CSV table of C-alpha atoms and ligand atoms in Angstrom, one decimal:
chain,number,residue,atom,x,y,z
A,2,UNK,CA,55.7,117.0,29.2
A,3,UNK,CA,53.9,118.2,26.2
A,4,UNK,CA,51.9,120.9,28.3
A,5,UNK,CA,49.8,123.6,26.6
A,6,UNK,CA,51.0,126.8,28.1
A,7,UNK,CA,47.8,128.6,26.7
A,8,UNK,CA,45.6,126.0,29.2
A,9,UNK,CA,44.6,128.9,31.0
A,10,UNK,CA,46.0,127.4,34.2
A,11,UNK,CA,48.7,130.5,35.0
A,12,UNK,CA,49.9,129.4,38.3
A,13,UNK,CA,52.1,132.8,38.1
A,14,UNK,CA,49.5,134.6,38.6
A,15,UNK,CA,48.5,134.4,42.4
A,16,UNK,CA,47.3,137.8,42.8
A,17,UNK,CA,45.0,138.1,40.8
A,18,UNK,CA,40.8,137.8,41.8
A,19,UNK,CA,39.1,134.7,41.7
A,20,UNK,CA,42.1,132.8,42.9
A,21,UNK,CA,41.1,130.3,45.3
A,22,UNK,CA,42.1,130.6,49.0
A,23,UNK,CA,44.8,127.9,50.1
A,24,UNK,CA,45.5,128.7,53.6
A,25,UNK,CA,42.4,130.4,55.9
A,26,UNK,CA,42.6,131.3,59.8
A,27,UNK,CA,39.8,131.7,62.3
A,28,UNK,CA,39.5,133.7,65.2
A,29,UNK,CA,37.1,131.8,66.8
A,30,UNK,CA,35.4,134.2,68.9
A,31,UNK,CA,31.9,134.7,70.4
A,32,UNK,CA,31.5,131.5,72.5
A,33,UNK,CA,31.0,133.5,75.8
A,34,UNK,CA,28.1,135.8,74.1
A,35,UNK,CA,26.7,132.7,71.9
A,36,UNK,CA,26.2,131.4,76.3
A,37,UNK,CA,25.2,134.7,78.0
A,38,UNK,CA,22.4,135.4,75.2
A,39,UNK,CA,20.7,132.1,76.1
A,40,UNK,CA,21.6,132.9,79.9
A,41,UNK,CA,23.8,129.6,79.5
A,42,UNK,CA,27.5,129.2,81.2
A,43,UNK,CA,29.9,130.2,79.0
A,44,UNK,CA,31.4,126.6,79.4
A,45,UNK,CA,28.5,125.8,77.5
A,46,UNK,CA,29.4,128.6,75.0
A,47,UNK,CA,33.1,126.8,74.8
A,48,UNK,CA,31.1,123.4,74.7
A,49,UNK,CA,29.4,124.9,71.3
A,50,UNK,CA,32.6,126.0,70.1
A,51,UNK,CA,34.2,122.9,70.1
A,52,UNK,CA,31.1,121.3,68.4
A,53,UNK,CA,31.6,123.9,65.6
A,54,UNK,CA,34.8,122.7,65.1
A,55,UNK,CA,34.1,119.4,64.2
A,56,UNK,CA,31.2,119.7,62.0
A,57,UNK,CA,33.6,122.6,59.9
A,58,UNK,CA,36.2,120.5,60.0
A,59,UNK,CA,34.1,117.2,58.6
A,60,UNK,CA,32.8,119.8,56.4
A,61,UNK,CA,36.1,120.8,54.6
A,62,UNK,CA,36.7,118.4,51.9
A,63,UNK,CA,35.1,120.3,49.3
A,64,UNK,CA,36.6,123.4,49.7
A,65,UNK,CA,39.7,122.1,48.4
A,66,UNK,CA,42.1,124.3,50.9
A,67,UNK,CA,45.4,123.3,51.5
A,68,UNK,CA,45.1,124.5,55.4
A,69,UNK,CA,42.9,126.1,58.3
A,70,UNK,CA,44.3,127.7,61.0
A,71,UNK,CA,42.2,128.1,64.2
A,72,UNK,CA,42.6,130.0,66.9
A,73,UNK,CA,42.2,128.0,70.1
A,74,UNK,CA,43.7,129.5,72.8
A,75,UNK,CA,46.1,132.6,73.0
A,76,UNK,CA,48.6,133.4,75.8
A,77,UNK,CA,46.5,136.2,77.3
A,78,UNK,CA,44.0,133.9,77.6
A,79,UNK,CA,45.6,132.5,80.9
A,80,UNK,CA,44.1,136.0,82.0
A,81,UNK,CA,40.2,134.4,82.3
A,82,UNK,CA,39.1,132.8,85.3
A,83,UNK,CA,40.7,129.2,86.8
A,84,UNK,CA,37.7,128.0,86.5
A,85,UNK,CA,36.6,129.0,82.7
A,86,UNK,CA,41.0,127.8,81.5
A,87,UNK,CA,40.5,124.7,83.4
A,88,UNK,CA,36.9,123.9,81.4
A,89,UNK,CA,39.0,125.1,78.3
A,90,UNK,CA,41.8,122.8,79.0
A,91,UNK,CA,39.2,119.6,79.6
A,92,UNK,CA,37.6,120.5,76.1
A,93,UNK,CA,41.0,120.0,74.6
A,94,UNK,CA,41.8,117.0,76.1
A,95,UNK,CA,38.2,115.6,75.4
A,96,UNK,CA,38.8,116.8,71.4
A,97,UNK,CA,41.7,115.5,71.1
A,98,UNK,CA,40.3,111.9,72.6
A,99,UNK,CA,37.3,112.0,70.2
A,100,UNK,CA,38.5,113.4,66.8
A,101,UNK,CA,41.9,112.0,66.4
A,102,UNK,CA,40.7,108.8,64.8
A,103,UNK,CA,38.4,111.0,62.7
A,104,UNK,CA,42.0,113.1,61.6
A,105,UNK,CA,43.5,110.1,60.6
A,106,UNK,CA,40.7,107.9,58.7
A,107,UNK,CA,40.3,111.8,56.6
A,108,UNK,CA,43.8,112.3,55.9
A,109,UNK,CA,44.1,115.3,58.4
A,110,UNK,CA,47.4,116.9,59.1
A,111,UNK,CA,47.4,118.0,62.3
A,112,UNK,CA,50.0,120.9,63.2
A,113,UNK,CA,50.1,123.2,66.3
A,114,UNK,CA,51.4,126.4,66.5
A,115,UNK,CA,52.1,128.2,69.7
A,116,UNK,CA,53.9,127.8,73.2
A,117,UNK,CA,52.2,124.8,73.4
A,118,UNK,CA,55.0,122.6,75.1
A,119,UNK,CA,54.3,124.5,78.4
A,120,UNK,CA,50.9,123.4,78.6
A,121,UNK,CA,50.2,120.2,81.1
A,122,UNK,CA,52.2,117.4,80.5
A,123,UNK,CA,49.6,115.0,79.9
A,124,UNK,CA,48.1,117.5,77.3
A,125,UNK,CA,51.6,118.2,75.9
A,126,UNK,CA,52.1,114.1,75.4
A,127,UNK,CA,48.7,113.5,73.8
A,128,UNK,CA,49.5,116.1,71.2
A,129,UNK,CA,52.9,115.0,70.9
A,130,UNK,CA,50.7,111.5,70.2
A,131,UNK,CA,48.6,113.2,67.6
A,132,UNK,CA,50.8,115.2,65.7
A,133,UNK,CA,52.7,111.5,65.3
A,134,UNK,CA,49.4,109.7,64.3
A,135,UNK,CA,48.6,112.2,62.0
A,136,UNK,CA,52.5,113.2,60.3
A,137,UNK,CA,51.5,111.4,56.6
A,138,UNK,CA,48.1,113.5,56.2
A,139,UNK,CA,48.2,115.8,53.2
A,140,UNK,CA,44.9,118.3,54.5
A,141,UNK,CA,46.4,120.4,57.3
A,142,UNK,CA,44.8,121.5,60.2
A,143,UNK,CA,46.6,124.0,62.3
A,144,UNK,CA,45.6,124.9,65.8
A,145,UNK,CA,46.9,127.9,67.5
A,146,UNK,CA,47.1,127.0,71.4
A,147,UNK,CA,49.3,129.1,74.1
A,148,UNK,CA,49.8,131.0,70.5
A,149,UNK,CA,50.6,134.6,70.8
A,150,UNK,CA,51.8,136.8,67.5
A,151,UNK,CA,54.4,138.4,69.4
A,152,UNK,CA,55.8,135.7,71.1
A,153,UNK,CA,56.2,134.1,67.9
A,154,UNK,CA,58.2,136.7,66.4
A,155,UNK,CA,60.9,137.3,69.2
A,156,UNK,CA,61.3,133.4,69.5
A,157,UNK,CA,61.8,133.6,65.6
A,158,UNK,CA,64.2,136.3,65.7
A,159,UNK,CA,66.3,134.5,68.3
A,160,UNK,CA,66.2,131.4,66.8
A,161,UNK,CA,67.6,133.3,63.3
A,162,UNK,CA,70.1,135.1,65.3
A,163,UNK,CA,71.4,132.2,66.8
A,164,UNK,CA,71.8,130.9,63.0
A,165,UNK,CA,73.5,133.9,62.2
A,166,UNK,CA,71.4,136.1,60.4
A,167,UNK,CA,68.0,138.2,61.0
A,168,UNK,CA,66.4,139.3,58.0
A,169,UNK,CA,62.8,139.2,56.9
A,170,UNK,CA,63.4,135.2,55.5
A,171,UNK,CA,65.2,133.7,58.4
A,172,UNK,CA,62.6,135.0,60.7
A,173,UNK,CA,59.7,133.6,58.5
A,174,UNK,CA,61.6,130.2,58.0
A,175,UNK,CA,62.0,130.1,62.2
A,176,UNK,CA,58.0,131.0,62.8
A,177,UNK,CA,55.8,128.0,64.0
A,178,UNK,CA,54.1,128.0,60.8
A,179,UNK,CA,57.4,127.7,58.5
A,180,UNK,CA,55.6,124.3,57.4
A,181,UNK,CA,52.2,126.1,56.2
A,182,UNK,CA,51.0,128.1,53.0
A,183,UNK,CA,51.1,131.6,53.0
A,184,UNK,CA,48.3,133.2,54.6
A,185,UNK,CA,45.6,134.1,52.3
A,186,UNK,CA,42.6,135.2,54.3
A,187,UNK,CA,42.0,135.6,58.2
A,188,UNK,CA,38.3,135.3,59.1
A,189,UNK,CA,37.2,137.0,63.1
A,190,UNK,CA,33.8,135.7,64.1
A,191,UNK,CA,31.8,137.4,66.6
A,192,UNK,CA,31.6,141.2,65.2
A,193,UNK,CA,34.8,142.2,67.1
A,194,UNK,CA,37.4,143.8,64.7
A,195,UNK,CA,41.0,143.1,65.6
A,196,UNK,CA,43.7,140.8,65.7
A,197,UNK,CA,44.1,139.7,69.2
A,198,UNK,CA,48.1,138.7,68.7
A,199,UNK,CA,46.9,136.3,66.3
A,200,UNK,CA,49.5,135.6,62.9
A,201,UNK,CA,50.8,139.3,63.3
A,202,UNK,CA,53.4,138.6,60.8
A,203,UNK,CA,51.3,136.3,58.7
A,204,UNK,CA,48.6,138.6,58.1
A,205,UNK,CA,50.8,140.9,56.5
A,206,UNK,CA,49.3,140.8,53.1
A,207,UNK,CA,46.4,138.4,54.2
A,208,UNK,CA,42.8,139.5,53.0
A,209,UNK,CA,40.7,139.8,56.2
A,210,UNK,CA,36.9,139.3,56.9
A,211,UNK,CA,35.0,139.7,60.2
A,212,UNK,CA,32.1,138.6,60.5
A,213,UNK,CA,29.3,139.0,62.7
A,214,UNK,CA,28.7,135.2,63.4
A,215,UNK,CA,29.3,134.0,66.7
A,216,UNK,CA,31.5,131.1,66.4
A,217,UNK,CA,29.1,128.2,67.7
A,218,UNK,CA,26.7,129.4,64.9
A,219,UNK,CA,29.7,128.9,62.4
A,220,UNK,CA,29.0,126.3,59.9
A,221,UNK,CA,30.8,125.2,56.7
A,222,UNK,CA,28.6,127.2,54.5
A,223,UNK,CA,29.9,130.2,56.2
A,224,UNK,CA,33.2,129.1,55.4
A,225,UNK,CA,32.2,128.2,51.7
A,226,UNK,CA,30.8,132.0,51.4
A,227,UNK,CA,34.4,133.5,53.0
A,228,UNK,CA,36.1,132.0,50.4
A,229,UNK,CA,33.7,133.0,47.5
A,230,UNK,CA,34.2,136.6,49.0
A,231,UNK,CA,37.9,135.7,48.8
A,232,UNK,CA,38.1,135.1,45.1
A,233,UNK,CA,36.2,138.5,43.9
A,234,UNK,CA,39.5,140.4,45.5
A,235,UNK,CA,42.0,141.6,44.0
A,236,UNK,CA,45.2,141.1,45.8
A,237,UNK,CA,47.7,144.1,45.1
A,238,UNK,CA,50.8,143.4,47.4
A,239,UNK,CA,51.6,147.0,47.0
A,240,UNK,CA,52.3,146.9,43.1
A,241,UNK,CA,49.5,148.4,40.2
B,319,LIG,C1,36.3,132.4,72.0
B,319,LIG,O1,35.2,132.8,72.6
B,319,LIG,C2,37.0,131.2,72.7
B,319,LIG,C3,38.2,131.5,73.4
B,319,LIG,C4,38.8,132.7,73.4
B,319,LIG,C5,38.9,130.4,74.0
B,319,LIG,P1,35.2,133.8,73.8
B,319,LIG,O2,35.2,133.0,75.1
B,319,LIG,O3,36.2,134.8,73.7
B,319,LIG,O4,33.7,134.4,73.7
B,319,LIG,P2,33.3,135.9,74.0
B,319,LIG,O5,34.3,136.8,73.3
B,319,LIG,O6,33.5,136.1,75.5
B,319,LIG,O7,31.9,136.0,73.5
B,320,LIG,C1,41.0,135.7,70.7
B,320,LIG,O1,39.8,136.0,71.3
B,320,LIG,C2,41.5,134.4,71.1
B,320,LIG,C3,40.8,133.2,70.6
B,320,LIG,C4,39.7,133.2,69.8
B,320,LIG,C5,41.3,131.9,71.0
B,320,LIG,P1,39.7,136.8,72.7
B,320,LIG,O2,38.2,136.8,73.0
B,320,LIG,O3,40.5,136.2,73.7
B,320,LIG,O4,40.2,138.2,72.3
B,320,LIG,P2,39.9,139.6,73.0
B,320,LIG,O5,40.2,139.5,74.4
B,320,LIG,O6,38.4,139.9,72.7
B,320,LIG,O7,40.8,140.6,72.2
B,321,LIG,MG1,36.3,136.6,72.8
């Protein structure tokens, strides 16, 4: 092809800083405080939430990332009130109703990740719907729902068993996110500092930032400074 190989464009050289950040997670947390401080329901908090979503994801474009990940709705989660899963549950299938054409008209991948199958059946068929409408989108979006780190592993490492082998790669290629980048940066909203079983395996080498944000106050530009943050680090993988 005639390239120049002193361009300047090293694509060897991932580690290094100021690389940009193809694949970011969120931990979308804070929606119940973002409520309580404004003596709100925390449905209202969720409500918020999901409103933060949307404008984040209209808002991607420009930050050139090859995927988000967000964290919707773990398997402990099941653990909250009927009441507060059922409103949960509602605001999925309301999303899902309003934003898909938005998905498809912007080129948006959609991917889930999770024990999602074993939600409701009508939620499990319009996802099955939308993951369909949306297969030829090149931006992905990934949301993490019935999604739990550990029970992503085990059903990895049975899933490699059953094909014969279990070593670090066939458990990676058998995760629900075999079909995403790596994982460059994990971002927690809300001030809480920990994982929550989210992309255990994933965020092995994965920069992380928590910030004190609650997530219905989370807009793009908070996204846009993560990701300058990202590129002053120096990503070492264990070698000098
Ligand atoms: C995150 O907000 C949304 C979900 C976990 C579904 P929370 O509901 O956890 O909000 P806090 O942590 O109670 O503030
Ligand atoms: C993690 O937040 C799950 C999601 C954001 C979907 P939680 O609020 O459920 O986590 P804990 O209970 O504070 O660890
Ligand atoms: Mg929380």
């Amino acid at each position: 092809m005639g390239g120049d190989s002193s361009s300047g464009t090293n694509t060897d050289a991932p580690k290094r800083a100021s690389s940009r950040a193809r694949h970011v997670a969120i931990i979308m947390d804070g929606n119940g405080r973002w409520a309580k401080k404004r003596a709100l329901p925390r449905a209202i908090g969720h409500q918020r939430g999901v409103e933060a979503v949307r404008r984040l994801v209209r808002g991607l474009e420009p930050m050139e990332l090859d995927c988000l990940t967000l964290y919707a709705f773990s398997s402990e989660n099941w653990k909250r009130s009927e009441t507060e899963v059922d409103d949960l549950m509602n605001l999925m299938r309301k999303f899902i109703k309003s934003d898909l054409p938005d998905f498809v008209a912007n080129d948006v991948q959609l991917n889930i990740i999770g024990d999602w199958r074993s939600l409701a059946p009508d939620i499990v068929e319009m996802l099955e719907d939308a993951l369909e409408q949306t297969a030829n989108g090149t931006r992905k979006l990934a949301v993490a729902l019935n999604y739990g780190g550990q029970n992503e592993i085990a059903r990895a490492a049975m899933k490699a068993a059953e094909q014969g082998s279990i070593t670090t790669q066939s458990i990676a290629d058998n995760l629900d996110t075999a079909g995403l980048p790596p994982l460059d940066l994990l971002i927690r909203t809300s001030g809480e500092i920990r994982l929550s079983n989210f992309l255990l395996w994933q965020a092995a080498y994965a920069e992380m930032l928590f910030v004190d944000t609650l997530w219905p106050d989370f807009k793009p530009e908070h996204l846009e400074r993560a990701l300058d943050d990202f590129a002053q680090r120096e990503r070492r993988y264990g070698g000098r």
